[in-house]
mmCIF file of C-alpha atoms in Angstrom:
data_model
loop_
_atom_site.group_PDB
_atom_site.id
_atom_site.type_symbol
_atom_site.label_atom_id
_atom_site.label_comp_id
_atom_site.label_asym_id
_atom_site.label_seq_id
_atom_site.Cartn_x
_atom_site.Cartn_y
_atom_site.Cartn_z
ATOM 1 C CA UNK K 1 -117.375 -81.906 29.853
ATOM 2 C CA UNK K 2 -113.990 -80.437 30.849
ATOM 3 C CA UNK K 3 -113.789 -77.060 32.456
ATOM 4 C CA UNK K 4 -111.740 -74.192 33.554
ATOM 5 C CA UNK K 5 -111.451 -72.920 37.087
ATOM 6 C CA UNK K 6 -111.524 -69.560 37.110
ATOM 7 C CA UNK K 7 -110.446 -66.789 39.956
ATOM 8 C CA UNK K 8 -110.514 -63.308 38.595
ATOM 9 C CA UNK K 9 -108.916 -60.901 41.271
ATOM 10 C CA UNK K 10 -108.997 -57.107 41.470
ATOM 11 C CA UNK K 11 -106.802 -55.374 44.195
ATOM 12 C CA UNK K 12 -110.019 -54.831 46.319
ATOM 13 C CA UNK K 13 -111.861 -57.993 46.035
ATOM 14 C CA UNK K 14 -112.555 -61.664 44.224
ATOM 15 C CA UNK K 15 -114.886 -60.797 41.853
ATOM 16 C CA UNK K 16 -115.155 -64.201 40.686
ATOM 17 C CA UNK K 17 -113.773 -68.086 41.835
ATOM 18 C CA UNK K 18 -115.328 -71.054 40.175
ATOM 19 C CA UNK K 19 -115.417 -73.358 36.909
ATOM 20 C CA UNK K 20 -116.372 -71.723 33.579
ATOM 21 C CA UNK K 21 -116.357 -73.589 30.348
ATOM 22 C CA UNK K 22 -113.991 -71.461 28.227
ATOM 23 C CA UNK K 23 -112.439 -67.427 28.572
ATOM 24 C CA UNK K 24 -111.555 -64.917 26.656
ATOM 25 C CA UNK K 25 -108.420 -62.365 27.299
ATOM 26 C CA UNK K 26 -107.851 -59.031 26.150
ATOM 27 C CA UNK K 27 -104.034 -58.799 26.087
ATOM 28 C CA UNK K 28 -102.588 -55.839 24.322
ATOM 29 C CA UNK K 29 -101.830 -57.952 21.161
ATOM 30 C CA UNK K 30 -105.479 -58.482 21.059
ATOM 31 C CA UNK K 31 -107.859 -61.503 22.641
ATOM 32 C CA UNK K 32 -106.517 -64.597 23.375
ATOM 33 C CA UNK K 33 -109.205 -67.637 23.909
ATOM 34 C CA UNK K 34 -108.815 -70.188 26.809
ATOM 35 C CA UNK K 35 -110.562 -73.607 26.597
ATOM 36 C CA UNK K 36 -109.679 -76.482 28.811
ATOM 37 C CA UNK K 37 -106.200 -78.140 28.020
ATOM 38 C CA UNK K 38 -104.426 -74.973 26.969
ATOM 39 C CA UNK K 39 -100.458 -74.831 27.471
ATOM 40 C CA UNK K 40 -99.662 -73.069 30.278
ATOM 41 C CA UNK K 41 -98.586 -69.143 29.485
ATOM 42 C CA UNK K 42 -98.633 -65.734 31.577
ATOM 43 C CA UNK K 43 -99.589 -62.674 29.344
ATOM 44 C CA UNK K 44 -100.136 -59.216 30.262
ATOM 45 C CA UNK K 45 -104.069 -57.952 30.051
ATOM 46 C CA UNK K 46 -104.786 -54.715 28.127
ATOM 47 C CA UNK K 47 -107.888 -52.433 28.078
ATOM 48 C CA UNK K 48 -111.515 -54.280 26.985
ATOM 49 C CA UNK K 49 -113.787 -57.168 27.844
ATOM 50 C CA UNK K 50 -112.872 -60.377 28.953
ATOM 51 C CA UNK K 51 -115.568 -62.742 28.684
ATOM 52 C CA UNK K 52 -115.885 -65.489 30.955
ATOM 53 C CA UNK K 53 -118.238 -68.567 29.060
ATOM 54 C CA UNK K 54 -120.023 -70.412 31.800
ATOM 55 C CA UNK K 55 -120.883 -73.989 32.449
ATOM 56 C CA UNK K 56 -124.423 -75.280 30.950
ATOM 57 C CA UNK K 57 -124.898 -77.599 34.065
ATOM 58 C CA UNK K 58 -124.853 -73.520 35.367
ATOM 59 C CA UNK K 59 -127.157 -72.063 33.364
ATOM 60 C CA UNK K 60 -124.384 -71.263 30.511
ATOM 61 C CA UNK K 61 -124.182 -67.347 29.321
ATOM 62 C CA UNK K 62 -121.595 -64.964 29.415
ATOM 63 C CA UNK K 63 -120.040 -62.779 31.753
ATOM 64 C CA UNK K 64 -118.613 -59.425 30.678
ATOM 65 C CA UNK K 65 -116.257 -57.856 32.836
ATOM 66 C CA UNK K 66 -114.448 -54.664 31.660
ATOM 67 C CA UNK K 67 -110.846 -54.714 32.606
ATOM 68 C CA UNK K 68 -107.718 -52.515 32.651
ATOM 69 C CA UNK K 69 -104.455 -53.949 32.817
ATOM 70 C CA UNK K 70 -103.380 -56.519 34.788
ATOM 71 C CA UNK K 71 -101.532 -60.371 34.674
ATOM 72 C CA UNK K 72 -103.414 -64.044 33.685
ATOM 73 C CA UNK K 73 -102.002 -67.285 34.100
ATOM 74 C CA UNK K 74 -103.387 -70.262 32.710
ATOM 75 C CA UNK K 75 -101.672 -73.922 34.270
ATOM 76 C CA UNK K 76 -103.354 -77.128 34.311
ATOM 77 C CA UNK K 77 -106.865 -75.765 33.807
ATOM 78 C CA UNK K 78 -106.421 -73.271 36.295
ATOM 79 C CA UNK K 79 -107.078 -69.603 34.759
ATOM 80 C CA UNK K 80 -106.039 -66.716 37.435
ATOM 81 C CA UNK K 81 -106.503 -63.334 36.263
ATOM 82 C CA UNK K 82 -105.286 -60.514 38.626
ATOM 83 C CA UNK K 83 -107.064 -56.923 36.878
ATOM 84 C CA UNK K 84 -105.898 -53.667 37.774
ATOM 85 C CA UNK K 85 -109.448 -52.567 37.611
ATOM 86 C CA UNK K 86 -112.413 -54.197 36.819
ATOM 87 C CA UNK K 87 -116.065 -53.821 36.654
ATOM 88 C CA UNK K 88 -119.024 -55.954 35.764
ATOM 89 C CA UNK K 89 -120.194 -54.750 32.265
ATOM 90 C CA UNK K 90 -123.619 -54.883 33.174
ATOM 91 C CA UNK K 91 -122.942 -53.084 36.842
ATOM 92 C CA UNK K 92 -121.500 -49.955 35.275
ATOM 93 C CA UNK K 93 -123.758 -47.146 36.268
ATOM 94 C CA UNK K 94 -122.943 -44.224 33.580
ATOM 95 C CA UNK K 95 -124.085 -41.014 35.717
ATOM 96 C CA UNK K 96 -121.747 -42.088 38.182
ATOM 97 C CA UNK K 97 -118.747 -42.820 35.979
ATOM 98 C CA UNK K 98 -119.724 -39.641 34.299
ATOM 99 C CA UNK K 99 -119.774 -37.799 37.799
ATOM 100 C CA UNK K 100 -116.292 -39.019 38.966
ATOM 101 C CA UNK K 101 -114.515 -38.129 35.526
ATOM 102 C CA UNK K 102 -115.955 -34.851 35.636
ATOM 103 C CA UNK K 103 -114.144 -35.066 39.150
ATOM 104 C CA UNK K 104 -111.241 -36.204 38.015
ATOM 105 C CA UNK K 105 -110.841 -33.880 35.350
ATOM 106 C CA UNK K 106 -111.130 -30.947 37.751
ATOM 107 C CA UNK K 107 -109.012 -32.550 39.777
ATOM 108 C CA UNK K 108 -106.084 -32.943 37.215
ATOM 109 C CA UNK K 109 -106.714 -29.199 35.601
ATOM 110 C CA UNK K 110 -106.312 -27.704 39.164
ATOM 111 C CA UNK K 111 -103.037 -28.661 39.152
ATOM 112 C CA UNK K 112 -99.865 -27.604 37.475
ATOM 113 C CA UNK K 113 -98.845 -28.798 34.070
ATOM 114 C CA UNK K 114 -95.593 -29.923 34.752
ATOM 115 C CA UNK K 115 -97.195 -31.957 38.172
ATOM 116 C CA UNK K 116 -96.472 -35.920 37.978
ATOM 117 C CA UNK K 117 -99.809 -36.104 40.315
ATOM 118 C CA UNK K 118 -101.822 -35.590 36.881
ATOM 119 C CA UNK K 119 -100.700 -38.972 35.671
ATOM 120 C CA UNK K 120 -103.222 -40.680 38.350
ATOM 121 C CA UNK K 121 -106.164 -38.680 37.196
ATOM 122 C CA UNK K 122 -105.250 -39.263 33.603
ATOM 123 C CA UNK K 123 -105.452 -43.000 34.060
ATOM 124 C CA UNK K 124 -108.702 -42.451 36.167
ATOM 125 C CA UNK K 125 -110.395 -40.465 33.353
ATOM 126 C CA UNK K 126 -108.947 -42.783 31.197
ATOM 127 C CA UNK K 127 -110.585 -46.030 32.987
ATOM 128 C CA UNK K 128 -113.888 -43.703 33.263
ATOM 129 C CA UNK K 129 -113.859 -43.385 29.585
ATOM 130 C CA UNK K 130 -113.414 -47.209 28.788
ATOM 131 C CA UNK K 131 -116.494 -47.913 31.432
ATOM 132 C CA UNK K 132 -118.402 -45.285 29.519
ATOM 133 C CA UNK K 133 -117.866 -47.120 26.031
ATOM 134 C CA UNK K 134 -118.983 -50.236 27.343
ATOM 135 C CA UNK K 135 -121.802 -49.258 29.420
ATOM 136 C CA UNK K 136 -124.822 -51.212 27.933
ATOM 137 C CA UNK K 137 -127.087 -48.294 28.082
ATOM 138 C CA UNK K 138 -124.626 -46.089 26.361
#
């Protein structure tokens, strides 16, 4: 069966680097599938879910991971997706991403409206809101 190789790369760490049997993007246009043979293309990621489809000879399933923005190539099978920020969907823990935008919000309300610094803890509360809607226990 033909497969993708995968490496999905947040600024901090690999989160993931091996064969998967098709993907699915979240661009800002909307989601854009990837199956083995697919002309080569570089797209910008948006907010949501990419779901990564994994080999049967490895147990098959899907992996959710929640992104925000970002770059993916695709060439020659090869699928490289370099997120922003990312999280596992199912390693979201909501108290916590509850308890740092709380933080955050604080953080940004402290300071003066007219303050550029409040653009950084908008886009964290922002991220901390798209965790929250995909938390599987919310």
């Amino acid at each position: 069966m033909a497969e993708l190789t995968c490496q999905f790369v947040r600024p901090d760490k690999l989160m993931y680097e091996g064969p998967v049997a098709s993907l699915v993007l979240v661009t800002y246009s909307g989601e854009l599938g990837v199956w083995p043979g697919h002309s080569p293309l570089i797209c910008a990621l948006g907010d949501g879910v990419v779901r990564l489809h994994k080999l049967e000879k490895d147990g098959g399933g899907e992996e959710d991971v929640v992104i925000s923005g970002g770059y993916a190539e695709v060439d020659n099978d090869v699928v490289i997706i370099l997120a922003d920020h990312a999280r596992l969907k199912n390693d979201i823990d909501p108290d916590v991403v509850m308890d740092t935008r709380a933080k955050a919000i604080d953080a940004r309300d402290a300071l003066p409206e007219d303050d550029n610094r409040r653009a950084y803890y908008d886009n964290k509360i922002n991220w901390c809101n798209l965790l929250l809607k995909q938390s599987p226990e919310q």
